[in-house]
Short mmCIF file of C-alpha atoms in Angstrom, two decimals:
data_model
loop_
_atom_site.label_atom_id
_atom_site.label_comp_id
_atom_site.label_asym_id
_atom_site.label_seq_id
_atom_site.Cartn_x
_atom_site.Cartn_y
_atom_site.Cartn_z
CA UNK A 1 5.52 16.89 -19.84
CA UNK A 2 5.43 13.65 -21.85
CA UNK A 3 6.12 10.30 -20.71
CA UNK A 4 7.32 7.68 -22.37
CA UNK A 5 6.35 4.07 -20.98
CA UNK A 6 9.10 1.61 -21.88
CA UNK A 7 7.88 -2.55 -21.63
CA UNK A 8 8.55 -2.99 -18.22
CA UNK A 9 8.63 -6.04 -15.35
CA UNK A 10 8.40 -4.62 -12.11
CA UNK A 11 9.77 -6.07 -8.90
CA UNK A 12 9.67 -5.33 -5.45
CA UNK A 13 7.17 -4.30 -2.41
CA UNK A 14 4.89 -0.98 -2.74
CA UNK A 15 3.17 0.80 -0.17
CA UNK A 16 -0.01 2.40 -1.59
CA UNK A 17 -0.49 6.09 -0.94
CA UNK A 18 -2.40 7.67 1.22
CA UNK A 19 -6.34 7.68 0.61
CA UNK A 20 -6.82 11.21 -0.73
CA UNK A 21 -11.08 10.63 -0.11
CA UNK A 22 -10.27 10.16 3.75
CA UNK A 23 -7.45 13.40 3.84
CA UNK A 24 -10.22 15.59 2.22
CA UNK A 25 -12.72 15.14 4.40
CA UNK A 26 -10.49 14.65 7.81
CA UNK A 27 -9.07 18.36 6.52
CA UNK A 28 -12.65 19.48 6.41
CA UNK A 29 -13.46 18.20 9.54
CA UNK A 30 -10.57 19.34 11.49
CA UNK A 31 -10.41 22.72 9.90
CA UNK A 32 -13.74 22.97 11.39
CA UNK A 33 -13.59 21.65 15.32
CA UNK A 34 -12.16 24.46 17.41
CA UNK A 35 -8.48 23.14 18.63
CA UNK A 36 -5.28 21.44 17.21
CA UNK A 37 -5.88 18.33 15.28
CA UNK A 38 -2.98 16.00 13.85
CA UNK A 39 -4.04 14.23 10.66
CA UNK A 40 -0.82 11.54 10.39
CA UNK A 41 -0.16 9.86 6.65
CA UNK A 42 -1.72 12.28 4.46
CA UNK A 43 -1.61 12.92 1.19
CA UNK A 44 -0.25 15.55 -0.20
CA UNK A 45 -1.68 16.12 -3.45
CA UNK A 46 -2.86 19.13 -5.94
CA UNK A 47 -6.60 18.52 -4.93
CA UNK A 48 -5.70 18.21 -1.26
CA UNK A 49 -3.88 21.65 -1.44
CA UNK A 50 -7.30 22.85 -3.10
CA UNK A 51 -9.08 22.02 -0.07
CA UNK A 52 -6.39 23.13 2.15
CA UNK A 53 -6.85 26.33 0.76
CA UNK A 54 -10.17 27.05 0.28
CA UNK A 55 -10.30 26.07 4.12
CA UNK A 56 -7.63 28.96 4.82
CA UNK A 57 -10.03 31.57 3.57
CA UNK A 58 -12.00 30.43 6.27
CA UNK A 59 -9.56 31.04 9.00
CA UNK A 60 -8.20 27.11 9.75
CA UNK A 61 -4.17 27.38 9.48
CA UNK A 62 -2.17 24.06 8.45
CA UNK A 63 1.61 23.54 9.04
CA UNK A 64 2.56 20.49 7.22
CA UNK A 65 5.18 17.97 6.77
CA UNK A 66 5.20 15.07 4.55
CA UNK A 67 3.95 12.75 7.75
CA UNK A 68 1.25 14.80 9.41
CA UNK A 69 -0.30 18.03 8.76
CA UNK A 70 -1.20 19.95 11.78
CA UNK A 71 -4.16 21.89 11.78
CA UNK A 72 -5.69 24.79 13.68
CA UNK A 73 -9.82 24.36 13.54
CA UNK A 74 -11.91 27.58 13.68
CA UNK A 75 -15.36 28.19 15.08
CA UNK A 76 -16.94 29.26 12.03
CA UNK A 77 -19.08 32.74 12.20
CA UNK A 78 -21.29 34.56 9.26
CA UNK A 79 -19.76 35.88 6.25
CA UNK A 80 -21.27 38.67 4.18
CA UNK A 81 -20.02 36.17 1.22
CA UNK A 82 -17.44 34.21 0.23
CA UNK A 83 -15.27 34.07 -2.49
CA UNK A 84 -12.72 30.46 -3.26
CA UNK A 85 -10.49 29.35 -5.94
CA UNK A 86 -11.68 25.57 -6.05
CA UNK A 87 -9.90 25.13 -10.28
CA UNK A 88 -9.81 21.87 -10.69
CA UNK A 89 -11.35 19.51 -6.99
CA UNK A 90 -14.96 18.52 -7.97
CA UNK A 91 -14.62 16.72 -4.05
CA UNK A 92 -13.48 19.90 -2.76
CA UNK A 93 -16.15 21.62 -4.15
CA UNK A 94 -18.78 19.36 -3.68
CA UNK A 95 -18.31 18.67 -0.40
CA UNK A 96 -17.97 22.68 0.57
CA UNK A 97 -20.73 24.04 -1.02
CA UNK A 98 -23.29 22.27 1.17
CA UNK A 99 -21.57 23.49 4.28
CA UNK A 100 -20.18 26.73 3.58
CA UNK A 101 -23.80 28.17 2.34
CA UNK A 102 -24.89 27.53 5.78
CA UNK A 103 -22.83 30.59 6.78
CA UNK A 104 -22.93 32.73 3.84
CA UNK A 105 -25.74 34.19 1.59
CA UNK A 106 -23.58 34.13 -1.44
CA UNK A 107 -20.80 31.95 -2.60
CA UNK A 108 -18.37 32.71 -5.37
CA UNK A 109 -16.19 29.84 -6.25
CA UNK A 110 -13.91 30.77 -8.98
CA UNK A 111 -12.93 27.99 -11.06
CA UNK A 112 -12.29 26.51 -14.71
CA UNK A 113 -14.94 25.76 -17.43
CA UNK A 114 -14.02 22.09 -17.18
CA UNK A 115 -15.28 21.40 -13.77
CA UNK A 116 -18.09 23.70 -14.43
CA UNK A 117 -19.06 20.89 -16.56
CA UNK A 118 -18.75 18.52 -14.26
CA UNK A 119 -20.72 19.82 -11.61
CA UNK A 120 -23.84 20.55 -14.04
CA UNK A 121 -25.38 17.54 -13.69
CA UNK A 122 -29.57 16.73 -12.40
CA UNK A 123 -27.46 16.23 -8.71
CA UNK A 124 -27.69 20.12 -8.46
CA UNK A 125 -31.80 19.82 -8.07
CA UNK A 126 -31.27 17.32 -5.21
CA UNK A 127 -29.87 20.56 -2.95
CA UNK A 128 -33.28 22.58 -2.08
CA UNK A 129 -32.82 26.08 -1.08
CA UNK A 130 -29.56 26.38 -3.32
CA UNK A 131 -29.25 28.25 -6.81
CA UNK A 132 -26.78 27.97 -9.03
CA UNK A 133 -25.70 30.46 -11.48
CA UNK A 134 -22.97 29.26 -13.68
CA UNK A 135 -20.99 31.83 -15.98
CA UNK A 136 -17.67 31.58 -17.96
CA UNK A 137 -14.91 30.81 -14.94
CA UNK A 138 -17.06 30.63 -11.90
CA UNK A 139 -20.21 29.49 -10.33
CA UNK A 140 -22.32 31.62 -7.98
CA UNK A 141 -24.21 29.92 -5.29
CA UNK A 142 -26.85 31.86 -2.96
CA UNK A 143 -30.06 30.59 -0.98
CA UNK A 144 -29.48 28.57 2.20
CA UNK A 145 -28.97 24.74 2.64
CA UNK A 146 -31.29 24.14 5.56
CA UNK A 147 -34.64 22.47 5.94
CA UNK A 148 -36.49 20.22 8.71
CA UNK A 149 -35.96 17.70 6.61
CA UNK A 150 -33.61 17.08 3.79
CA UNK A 151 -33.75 14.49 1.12
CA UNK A 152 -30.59 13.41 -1.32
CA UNK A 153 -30.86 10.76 -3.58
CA UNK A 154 -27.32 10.98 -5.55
CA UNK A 155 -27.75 10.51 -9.22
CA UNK A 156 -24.15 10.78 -10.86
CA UNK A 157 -22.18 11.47 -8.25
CA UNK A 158 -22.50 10.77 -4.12
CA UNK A 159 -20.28 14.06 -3.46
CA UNK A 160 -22.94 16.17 -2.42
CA UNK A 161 -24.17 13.80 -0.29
CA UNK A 162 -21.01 13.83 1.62
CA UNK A 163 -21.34 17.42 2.00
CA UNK A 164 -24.52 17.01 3.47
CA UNK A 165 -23.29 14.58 5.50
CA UNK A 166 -20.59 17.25 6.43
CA UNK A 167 -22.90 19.89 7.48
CA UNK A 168 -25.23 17.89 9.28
CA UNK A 169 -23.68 19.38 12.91
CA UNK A 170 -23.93 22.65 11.83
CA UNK A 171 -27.94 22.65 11.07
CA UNK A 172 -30.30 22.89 13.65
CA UNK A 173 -30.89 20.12 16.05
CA UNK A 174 -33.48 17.62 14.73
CA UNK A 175 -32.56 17.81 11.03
CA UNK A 176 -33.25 14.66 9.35
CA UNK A 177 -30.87 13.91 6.46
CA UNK A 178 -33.16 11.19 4.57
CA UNK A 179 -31.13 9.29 1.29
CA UNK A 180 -31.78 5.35 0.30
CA UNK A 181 -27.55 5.21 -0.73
CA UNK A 182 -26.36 2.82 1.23
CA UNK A 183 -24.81 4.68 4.68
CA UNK A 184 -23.15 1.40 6.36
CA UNK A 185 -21.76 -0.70 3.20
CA UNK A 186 -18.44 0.68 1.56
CA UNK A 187 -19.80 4.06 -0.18
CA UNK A 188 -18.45 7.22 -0.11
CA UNK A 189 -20.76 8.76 2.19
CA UNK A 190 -19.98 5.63 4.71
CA UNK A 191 -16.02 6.74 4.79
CA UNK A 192 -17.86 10.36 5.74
CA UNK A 193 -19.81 9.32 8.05
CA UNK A 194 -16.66 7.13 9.64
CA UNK A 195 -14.45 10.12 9.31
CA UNK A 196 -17.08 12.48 11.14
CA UNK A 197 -17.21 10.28 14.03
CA UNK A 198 -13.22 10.07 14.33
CA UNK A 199 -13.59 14.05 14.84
CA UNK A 200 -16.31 13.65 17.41
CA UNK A 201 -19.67 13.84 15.76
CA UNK A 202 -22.33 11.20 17.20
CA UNK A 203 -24.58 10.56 13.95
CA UNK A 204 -27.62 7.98 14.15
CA UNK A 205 -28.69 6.19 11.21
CA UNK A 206 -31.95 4.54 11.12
CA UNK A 207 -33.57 2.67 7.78
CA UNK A 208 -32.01 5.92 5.86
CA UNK A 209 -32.86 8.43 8.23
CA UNK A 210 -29.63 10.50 9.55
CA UNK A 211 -29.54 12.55 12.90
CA UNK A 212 -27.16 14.26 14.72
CA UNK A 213 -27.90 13.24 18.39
CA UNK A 214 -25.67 15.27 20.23
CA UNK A 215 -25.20 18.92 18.43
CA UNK A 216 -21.91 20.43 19.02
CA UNK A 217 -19.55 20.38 15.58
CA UNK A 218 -16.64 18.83 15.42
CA UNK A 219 -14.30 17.99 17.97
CA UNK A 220 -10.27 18.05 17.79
CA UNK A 221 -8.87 14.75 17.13
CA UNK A 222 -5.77 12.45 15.94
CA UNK A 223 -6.74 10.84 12.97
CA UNK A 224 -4.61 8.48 10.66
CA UNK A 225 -4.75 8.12 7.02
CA UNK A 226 -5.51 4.79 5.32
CA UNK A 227 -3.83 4.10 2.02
CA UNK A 228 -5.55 4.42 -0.98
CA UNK A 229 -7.56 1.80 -3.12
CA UNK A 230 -8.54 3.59 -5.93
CA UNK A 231 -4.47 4.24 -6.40
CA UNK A 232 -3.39 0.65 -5.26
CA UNK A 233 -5.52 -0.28 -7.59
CA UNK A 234 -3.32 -0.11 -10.62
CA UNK A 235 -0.62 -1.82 -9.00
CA UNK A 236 -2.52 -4.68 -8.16
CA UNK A 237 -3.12 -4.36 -11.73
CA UNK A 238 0.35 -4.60 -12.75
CA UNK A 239 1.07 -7.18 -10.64
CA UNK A 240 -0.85 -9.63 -12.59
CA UNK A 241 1.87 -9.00 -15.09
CA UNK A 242 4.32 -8.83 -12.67
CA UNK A 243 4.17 -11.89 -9.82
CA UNK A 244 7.57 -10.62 -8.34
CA UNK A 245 5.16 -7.87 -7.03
CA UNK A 246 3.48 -6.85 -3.79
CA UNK A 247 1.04 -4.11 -3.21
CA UNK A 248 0.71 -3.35 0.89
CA UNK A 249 -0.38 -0.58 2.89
CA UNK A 250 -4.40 -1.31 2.57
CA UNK A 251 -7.05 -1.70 4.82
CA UNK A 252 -9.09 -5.40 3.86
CA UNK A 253 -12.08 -3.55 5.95
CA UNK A 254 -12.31 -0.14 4.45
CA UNK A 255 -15.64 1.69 3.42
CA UNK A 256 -13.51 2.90 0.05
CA UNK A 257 -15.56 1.69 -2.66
CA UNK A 258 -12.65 1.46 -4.60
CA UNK A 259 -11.94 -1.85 -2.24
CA UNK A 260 -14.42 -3.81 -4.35
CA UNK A 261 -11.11 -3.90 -7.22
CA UNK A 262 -10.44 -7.01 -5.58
CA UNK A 263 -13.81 -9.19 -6.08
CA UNK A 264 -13.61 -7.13 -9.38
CA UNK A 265 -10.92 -8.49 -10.24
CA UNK A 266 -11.83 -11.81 -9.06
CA UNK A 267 -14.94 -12.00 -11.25
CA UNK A 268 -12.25 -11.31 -14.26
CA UNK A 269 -10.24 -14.74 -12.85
CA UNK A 270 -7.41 -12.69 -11.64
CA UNK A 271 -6.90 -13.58 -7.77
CA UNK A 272 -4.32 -11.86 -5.36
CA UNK A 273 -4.00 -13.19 -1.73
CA UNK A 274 -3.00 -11.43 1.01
CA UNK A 275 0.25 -12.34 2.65
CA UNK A 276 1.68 -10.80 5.86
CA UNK A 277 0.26 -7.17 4.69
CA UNK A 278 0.73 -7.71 1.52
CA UNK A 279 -1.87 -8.50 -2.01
CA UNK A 280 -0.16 -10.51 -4.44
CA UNK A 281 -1.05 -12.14 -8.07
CA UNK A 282 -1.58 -15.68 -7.38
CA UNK A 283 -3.13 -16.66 -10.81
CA UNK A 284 -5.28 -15.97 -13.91
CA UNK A 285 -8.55 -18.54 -15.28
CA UNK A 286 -9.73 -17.71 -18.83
CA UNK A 287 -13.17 -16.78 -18.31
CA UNK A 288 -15.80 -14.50 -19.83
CA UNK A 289 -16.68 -11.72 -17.60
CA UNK A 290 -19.27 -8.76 -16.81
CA UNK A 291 -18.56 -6.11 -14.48
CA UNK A 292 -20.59 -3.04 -13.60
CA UNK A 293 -18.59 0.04 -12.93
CA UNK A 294 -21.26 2.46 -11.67
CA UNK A 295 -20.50 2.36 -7.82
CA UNK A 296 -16.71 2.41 -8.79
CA UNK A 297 -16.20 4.94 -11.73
CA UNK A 298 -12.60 5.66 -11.14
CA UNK A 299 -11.75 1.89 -11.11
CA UNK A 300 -12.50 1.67 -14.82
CA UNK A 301 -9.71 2.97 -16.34
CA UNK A 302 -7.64 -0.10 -14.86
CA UNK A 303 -10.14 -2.30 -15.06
CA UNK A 304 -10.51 -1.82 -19.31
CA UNK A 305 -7.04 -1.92 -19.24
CA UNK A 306 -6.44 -5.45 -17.57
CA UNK A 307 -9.34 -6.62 -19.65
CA UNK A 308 -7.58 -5.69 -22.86
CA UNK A 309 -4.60 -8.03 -21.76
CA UNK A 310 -6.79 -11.20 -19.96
CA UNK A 311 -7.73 -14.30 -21.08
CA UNK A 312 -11.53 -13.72 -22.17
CA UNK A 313 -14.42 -11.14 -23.09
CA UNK A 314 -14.76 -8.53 -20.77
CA UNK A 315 -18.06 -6.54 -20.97
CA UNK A 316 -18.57 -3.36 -18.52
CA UNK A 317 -21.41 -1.99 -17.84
CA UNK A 318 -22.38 1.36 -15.59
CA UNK A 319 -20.33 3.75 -17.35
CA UNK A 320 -23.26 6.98 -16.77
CA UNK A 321 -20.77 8.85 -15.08
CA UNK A 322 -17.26 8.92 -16.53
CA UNK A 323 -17.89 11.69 -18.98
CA UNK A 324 -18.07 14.09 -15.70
CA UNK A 325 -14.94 13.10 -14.46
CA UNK A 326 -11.51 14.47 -15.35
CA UNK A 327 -12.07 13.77 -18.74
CA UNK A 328 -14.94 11.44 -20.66
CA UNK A 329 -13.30 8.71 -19.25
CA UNK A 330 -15.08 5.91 -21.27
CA UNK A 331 -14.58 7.42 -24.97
CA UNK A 332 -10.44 8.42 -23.97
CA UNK A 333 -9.78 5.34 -22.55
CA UNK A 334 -11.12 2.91 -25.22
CA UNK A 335 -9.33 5.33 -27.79
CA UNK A 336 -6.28 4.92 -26.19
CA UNK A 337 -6.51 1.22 -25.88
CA UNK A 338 -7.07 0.81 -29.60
CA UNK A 339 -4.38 2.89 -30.38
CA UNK A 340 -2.21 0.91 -28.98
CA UNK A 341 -3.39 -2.51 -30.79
CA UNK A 342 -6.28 -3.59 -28.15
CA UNK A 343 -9.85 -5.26 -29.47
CA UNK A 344 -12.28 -2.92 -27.62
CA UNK A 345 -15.41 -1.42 -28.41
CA UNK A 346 -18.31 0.55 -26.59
CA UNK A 347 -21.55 -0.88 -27.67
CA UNK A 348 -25.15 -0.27 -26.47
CA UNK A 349 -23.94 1.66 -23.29
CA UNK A 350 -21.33 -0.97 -22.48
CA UNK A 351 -17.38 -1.76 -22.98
CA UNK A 352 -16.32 -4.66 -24.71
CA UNK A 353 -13.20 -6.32 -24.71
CA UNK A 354 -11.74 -9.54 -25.95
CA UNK A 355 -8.39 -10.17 -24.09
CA UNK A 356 -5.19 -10.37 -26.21
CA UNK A 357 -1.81 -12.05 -24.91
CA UNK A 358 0.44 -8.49 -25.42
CA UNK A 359 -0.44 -5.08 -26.48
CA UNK A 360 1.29 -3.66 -30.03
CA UNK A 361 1.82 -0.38 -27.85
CA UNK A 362 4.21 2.15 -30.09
CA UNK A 363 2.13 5.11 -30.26
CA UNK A 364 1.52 8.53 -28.19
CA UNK A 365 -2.14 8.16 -26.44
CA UNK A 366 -4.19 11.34 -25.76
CA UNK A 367 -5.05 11.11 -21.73
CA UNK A 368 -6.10 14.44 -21.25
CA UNK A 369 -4.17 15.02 -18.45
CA UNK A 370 -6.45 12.45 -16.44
CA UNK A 371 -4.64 10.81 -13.83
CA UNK A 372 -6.19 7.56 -13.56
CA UNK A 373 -5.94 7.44 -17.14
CA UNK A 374 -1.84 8.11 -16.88
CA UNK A 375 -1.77 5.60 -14.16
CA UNK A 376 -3.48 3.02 -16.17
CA UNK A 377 -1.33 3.16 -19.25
CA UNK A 378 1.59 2.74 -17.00
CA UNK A 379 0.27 0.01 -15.27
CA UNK A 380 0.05 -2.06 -19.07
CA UNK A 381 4.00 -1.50 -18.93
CA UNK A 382 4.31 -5.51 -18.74
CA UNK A 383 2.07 -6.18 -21.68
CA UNK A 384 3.30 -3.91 -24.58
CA UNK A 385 5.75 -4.61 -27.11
CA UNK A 386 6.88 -1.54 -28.08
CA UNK A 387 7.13 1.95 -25.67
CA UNK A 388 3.91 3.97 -25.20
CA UNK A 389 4.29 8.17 -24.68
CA UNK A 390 1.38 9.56 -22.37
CA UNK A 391 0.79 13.07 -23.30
CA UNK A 392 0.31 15.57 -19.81
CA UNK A 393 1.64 13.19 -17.34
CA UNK A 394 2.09 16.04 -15.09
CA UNK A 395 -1.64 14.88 -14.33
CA UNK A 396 -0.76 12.58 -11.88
CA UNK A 397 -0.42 14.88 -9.63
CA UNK A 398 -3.51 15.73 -8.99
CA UNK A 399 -3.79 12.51 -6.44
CA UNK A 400 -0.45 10.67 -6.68
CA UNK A 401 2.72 12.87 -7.41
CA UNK A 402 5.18 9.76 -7.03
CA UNK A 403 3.26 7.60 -8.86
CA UNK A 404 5.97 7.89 -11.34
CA UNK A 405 9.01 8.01 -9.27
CA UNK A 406 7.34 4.58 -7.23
CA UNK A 407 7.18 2.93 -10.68
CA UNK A 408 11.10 3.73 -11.88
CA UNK A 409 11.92 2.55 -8.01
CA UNK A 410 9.78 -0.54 -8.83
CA UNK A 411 11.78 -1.39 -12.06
CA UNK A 412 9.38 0.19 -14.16
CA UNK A 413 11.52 2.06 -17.16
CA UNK A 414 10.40 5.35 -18.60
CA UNK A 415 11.32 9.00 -19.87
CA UNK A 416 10.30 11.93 -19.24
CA UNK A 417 10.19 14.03 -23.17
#
């Protein structure tokens, strides 16, 4: 499917989805403490129902509804080996594979040569005890993740972390997790560590060192879904195009990293205040601006597109780790934005952009079926002149499937080709 992105002013009050980097790992969790735990607000997503099903093989059942998935934990026992269909979740993947090989000699995750790319990074030398044999639509995984003491230091991607993090209760008592990435400050493995306590786990962190002080797994729990930064994002976005908009649903404490859009954003002279639940656009300044991206990757995408349209030169730096995402995220969306009539360059490891007024827009732009990419296109509906057609929009769906359908109910005006 195609999508065609008509100029659009959009109007009204949005709630932002649900955060699909707390559902993972609550599923995980509570798929894995014996019981019946209720996970309210989740999202319900292709790479959620990845992890929902990988965790099936494993015995956890899930009945779901669109407000709360039920699930039914399992006390997990050796397998012989294990074989998952993991095609297109790099966080489903990442954050199982530490875990699971606990319990199983051998691993077989069938999957596509895309995220076999992804995964291939130096991060894979970081997991002693593991090897990795990669071949044409799966990746094999024997050895044992288990040692006294084990030491992460995440180069591209904090995912494995988090799935050390993960299967920290289910090594023996006195393992010592040892990283330097920050455990307390909004990170990724922060929200994992917060979402393993909120299923029972008592974890002690001290000057990088993390324990498990009381062994037991996870516990059965009620946990509630936070909405989702890294999605809000682009409508926080579009509402500096669009003042008659309000983005709502967020937490102003979370440990999503993707919260940092806002100083972000800030440091670009775009500033949104926050009225009874609610961010909206309260102004733009003209300034010259330098952002680094590497603690944020998925924030780019609406990040280069907002600088394409601001008053100003926009340079962005960290961009090490966008060409293992979805697709090379850098390279696609600076194409894309010069398609469509925007002064952008990368340069020297870095983006630059110099801010025009409106965007000439009137041509199809190759997204690769990325959905931060789709969603950042969309959100430039208020600053092009002429329609833009997103090739695979179907793509959103791997994190927001009514991303579309919220933007049409906002005022947004498109087609589907």
């Amino acid at each position: 499917m195609k999508a065609k992105i008509h100029p659009s002013i959009l109007k009204g009050e949005v709630t932002a989805p649900p955060s699909k980097s707390c559902t993972h790992r609550a599923l995980i969790a509570a798929a894995l403490a014996a019981g019946t735990s209720i996970i309210k607000n989740p999202l319900l997503s292709r790479d959620i129902l990845e992890t929902v099903r990988a965790l099936e093989v494993l015995g956890a059942r899930f009945d779901q509804s669109p407000e709360r998935i039920t699930v039914h934990g399992v006390k997990l026992e050796r397998f012989a080996s294990l074989t998952l269909e993991i095609p297109a979740s790099g966080s489903t993947l990442r954050m199982l594979v530490p875990l699971l090989t606990i319990f199983t000699p051998r691993l077989e995750i069938r999957t596509t040569p895309r995220l076999l790319e992804r995964i291939a990074t130096p991060d894979l030398k970081q997991l002693k005890g593991l090897d990795f044999s990669f071949q044409e639509d799966r990746l094999l995984v024997s050895g044992k993740f288990e040692a006294r003491v084990l030491e992460i230091e995440p180069v591209l991607t904090t995912q494995w972390l988090s799935g050390a993090i993960l299967a920290l209760p289910f090594l023996p008592p006195g393992t010592v997790l040892k990283t330097a990435h920050p455990l307390r400050s909004p990170s990724y493995p922060a929200l994992t560590l917060e979402v393993g306590k909120a299923f029972g786990v008592d974890f002690s962190e001290r000057e990088g060192n993390l324990t498990v002080t009381c062994p037991g797994g996870y516990k059965a729990s009620r946990y509630s879904v936070e909405g989702d930064w890294s999605a809000a994002a682009n409508w926080l976005v579009a509402g500096c195009f669009s003042p008659g908009l309000r983005v709502g649903g967020l937490n102003p404490s979370s440990l999503q990293p993707d919260s940092s859009i806002l100083p972000l954003l800030s440091a670009m002279g775009a500033e949104l205040r926050l009225e009874n639940g609610f961010y909206a656009f309260s102004g733009t300044a003209p300034v010259d601006a330098a952002i680094d991206v590497s603690q944020t990757p998925d924030l780019f995408p609406v990040l280069a597109a907002f600088a394409s349209v601001r008053p100003g030169e926009t340079r962005i730096r960290g961009l090490e780790k966008l060409k293992y995402k979805e697709s090379d995220r850098a390279e696609k969306m600076v194409a894309g934005l010069k398609k469509i009539g925007a002064e952008i360059e990368i340069s020297g490891g870095e983006v630059r952009a110099l801010g025009k007024e409106v965007l000439a827009g009137g041509e199809e732009v190759d997204v690769a079926g990325d959905h931060r990419l789709l969603m950042a296109f969309t959100a430039l509906s208020g600053k092009i002149r002429a329609p833009i057609v997103l090739d695979s929009a179907e793509g959103v769906a791997k994190s927001y499937p009514g991303f579309f359908e919220t933007f049409v109910s906002l005022g947004g005006k498109m087609e589907k080709l």
